[in-house]
mmCIF file of C-alpha atoms in Angstrom:
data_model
loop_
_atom_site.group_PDB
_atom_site.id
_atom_site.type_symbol
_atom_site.label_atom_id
_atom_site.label_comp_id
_atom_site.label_asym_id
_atom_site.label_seq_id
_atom_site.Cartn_x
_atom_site.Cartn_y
_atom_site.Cartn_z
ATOM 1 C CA UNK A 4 0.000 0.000 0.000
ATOM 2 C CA UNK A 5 1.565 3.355 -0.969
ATOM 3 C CA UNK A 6 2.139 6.079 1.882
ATOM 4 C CA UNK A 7 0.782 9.267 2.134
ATOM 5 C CA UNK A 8 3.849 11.160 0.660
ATOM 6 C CA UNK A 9 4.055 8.426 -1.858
ATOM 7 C CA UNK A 10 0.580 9.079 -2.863
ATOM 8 C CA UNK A 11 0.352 12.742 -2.714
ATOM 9 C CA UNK A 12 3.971 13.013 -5.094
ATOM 10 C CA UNK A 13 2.081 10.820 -7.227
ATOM 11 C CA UNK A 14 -0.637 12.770 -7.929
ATOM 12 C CA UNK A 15 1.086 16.048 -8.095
ATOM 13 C CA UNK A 16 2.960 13.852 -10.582
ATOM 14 C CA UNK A 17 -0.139 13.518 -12.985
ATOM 15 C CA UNK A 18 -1.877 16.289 -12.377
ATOM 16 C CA UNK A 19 0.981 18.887 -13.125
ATOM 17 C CA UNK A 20 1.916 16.411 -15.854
ATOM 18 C CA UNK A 21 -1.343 16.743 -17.639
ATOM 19 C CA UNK A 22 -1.166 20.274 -17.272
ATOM 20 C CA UNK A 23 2.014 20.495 -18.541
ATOM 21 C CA UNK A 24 1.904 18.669 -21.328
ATOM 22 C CA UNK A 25 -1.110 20.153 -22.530
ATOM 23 C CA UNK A 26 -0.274 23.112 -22.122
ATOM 24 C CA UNK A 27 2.802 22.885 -24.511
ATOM 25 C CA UNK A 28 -0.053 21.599 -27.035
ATOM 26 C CA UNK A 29 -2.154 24.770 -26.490
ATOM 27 C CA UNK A 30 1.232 26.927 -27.299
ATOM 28 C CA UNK A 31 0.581 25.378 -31.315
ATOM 29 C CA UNK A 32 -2.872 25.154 -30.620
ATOM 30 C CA UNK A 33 -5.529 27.733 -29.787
ATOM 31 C CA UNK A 34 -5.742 28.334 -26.216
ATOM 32 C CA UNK A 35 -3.857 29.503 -23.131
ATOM 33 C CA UNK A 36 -0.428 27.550 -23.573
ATOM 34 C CA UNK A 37 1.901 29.428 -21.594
ATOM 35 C CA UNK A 38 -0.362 29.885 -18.451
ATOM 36 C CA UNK A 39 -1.353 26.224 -18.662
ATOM 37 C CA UNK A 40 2.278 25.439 -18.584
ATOM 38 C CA UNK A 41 3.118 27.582 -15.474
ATOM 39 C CA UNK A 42 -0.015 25.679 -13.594
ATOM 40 C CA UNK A 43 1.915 22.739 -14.710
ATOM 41 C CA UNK A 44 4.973 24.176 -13.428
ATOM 42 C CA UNK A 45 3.438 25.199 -10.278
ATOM 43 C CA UNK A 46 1.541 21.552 -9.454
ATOM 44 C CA UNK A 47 5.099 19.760 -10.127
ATOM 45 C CA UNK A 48 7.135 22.045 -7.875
ATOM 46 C CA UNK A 49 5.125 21.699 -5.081
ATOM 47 C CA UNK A 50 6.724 17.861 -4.342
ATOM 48 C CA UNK A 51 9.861 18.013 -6.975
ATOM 49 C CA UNK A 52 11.846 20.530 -5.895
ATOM 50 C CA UNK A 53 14.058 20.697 -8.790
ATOM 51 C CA UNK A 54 11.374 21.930 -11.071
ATOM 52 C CA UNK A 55 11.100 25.388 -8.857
ATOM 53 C CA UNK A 56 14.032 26.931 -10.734
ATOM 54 C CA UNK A 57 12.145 27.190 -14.185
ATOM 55 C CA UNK A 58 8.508 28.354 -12.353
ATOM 56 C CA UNK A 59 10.075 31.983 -12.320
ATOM 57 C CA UNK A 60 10.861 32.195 -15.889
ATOM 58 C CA UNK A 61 7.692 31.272 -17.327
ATOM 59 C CA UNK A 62 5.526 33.002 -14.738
ATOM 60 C CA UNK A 63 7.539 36.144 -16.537
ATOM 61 C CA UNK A 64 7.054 35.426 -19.579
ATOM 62 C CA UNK A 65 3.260 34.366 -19.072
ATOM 63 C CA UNK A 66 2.798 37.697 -17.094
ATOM 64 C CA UNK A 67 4.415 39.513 -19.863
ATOM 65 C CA UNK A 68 2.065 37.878 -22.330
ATOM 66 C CA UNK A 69 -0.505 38.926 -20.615
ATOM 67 C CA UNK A 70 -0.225 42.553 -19.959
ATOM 68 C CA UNK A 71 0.970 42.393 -24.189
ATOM 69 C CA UNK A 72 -2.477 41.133 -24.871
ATOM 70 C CA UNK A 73 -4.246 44.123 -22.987
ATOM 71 C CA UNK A 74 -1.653 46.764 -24.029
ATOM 72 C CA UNK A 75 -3.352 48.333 -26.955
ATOM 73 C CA UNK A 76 -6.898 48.580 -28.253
ATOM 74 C CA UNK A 77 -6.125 46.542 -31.593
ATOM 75 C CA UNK A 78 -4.647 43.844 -29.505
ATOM 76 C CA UNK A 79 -7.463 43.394 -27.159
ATOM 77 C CA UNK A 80 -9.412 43.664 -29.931
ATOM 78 C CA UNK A 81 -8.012 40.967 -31.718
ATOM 79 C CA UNK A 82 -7.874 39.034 -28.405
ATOM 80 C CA UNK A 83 -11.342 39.480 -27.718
ATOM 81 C CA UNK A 84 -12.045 38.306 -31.895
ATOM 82 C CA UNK A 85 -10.237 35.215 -31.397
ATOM 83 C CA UNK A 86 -11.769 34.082 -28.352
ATOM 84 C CA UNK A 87 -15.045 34.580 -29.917
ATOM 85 C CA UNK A 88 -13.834 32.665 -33.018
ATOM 86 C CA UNK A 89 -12.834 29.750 -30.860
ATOM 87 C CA UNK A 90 -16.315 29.841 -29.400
ATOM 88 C CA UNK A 91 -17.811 29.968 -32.898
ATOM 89 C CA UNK A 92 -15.561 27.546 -34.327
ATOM 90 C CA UNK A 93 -16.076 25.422 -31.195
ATOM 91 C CA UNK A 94 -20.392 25.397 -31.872
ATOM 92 C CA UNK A 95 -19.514 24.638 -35.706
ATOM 93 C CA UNK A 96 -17.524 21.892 -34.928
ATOM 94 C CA UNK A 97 -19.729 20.755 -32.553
ATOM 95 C CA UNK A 98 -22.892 21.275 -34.856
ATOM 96 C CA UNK A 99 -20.851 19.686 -38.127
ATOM 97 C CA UNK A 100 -20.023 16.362 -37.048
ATOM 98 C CA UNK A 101 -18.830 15.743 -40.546
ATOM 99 C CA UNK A 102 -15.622 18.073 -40.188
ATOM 100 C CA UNK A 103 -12.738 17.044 -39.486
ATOM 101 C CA UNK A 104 -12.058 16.309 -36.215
ATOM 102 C CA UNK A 105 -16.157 17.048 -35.678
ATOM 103 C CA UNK A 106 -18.206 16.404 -32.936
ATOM 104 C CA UNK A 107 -19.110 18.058 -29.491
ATOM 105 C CA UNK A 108 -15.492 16.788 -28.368
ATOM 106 C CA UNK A 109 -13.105 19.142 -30.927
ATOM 107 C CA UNK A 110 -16.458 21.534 -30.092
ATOM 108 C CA UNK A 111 -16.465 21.554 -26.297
ATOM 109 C CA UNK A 112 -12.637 21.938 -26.179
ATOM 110 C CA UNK A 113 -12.548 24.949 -28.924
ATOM 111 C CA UNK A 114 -15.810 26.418 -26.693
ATOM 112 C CA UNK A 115 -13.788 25.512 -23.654
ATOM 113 C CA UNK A 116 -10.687 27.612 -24.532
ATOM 114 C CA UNK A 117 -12.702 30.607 -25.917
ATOM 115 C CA UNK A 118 -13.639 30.755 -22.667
ATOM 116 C CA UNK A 119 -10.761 30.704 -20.943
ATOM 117 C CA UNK A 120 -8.943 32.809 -23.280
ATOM 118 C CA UNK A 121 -11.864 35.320 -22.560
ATOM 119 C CA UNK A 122 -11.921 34.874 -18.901
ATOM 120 C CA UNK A 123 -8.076 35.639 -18.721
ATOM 121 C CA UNK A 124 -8.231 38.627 -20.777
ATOM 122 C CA UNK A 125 -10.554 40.074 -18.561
ATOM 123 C CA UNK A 126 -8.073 38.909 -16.032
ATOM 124 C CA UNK A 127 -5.510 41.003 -17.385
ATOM 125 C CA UNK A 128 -7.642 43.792 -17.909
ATOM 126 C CA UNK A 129 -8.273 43.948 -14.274
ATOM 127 C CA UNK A 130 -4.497 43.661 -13.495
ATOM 128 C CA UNK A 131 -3.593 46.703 -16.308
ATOM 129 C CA UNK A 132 -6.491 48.660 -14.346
ATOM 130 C CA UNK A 133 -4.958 47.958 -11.053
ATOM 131 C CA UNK A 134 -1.278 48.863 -12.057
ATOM 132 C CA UNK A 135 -2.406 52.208 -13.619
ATOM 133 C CA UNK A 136 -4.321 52.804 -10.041
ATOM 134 C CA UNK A 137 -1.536 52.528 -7.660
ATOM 135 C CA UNK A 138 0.801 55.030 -6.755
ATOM 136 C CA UNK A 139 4.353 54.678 -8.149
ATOM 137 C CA UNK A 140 6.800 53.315 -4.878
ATOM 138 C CA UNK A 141 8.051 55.709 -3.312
ATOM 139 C CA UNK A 142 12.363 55.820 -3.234
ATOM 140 C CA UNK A 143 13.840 56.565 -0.147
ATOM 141 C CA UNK A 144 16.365 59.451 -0.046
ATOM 142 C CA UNK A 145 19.615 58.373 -0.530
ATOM 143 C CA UNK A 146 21.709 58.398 2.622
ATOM 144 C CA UNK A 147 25.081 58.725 1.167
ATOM 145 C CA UNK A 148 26.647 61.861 1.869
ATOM 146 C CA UNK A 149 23.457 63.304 2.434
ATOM 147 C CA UNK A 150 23.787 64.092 6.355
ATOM 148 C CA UNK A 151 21.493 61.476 7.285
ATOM 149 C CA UNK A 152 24.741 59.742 8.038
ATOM 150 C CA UNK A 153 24.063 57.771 11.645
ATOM 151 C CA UNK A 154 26.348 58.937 13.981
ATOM 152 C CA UNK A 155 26.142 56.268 16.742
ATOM 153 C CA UNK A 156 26.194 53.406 14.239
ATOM 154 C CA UNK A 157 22.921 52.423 14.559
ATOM 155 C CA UNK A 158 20.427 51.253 11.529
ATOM 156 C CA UNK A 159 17.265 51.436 12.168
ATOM 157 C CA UNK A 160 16.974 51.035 15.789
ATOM 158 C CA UNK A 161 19.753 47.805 15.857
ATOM 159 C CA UNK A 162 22.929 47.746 16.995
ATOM 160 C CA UNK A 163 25.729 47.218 13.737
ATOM 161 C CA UNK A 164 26.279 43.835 12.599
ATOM 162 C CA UNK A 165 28.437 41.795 15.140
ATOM 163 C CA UNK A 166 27.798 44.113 17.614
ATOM 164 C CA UNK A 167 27.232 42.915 20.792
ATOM 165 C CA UNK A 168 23.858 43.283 21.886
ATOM 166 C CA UNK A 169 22.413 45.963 24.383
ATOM 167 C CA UNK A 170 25.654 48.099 22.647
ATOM 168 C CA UNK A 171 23.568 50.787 20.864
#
C-alpha cells in the first residue's frame, strides 16, 4: 500500500503532468499555452523541488504575455475576436459532425478555450487597471553623503552587525 507522501507526489505527478503537457499543445494550438504550462509548473514544484528553478521564468514570460495582450486597443481587440472565433468555431464543430475532427469533443474543447482565453483577458484587464491605479513606490532618499549619516552606528533602531547586543 503506498504512503501518504508516496501518494500525494504521485498525484502532483499527474496532475501537473497533464497540465504540462497540454499546455505545450495549447502553445501550437488555440488556447492559453503558456499559463497552462506555469499551472503545470506550479503543481510539479510543489513535491519536486528541482522543477522550482524554471517556475520563475515562465511566470515572466506568461505575465508579460498577458499585460501584451491588454496593451493596446487593436490587440485586445483581436484578443477578444479570437476568443469569440474559438467559441464559434467550437459550436460549428460541434454542430458539423462531418468536419474534421467534428463532434461536441473538438467543439467543447474549442468552446472551452474561448472561454478561458476570454476569462483571462478580462483577467488582465483587471491587473492593467490595477497597475495604472496605484501610486508609483516611493524611493527613499539616498543616505550617502546626504547628512542622514548615523552617527552612533545604529540602523534602524539595531545595533551594527556583530555588535554585541544591548551596545547601541
Amino acid at each position: 500500500m503506498l504512503k501518504g507522501g508516496a501518494v500525494r507526489r504521485a498525484t502532483a505527478l499527474v496532475t501537473g503532468g497533464a497540465l504540462l503537457l497540454t499546455g505545450v499543445a495549447l502553445l501550437v494550438l488555440p488556447g492559453p499555452g503558456l499559463l497552462l504550462v506555469l499551472a503545470g509548473l506550479l503543481v510539479l514544484s510543489r513535491e519536486f523541488p528541482g522543477v522550482r528553478r524554471y517556475v520563475d521564468p515562465v511566470r515572466d514570460r506568461a505575465l508579460r504575455a498577458a499585460d501584451d495582450s491588454v496593451a493596446s486597443p487593436l490587440r485586445l481587440a483581436a484578443s477578444v475576436l479570437a476568443g469569440a472565433g474559438l467559441l464559434a468555431a467550437g459550436v460549428t464543430w460541434g454542430l458539423r459532425p462531418r468536419l474534421p475532427f467534428g463532434g461536441w469533443a473538438t467543439g467543447s474543447g474549442l468552446i472551452l478555450s474561448g472561454l478561458v482565453l476570454l476569462g483571462l483577458l478580462l483577467w488582465s484587464l483587471d491587473r492593467a487597471r490595477q497597475a495604472r491605479r496605484a501610486p508609483a513606490p516611493a524611493t527613499p532618499p539616498s543616505r550617502v553623503g546626504s547628512g542622514f549619516e548615523d552617527t552612533d552606528h545604529t540602523v534602524h533602531g539595531r545595533p551594527p552587525t556583530g555588535a554585541p547586543p544591548g551596545d547601541v
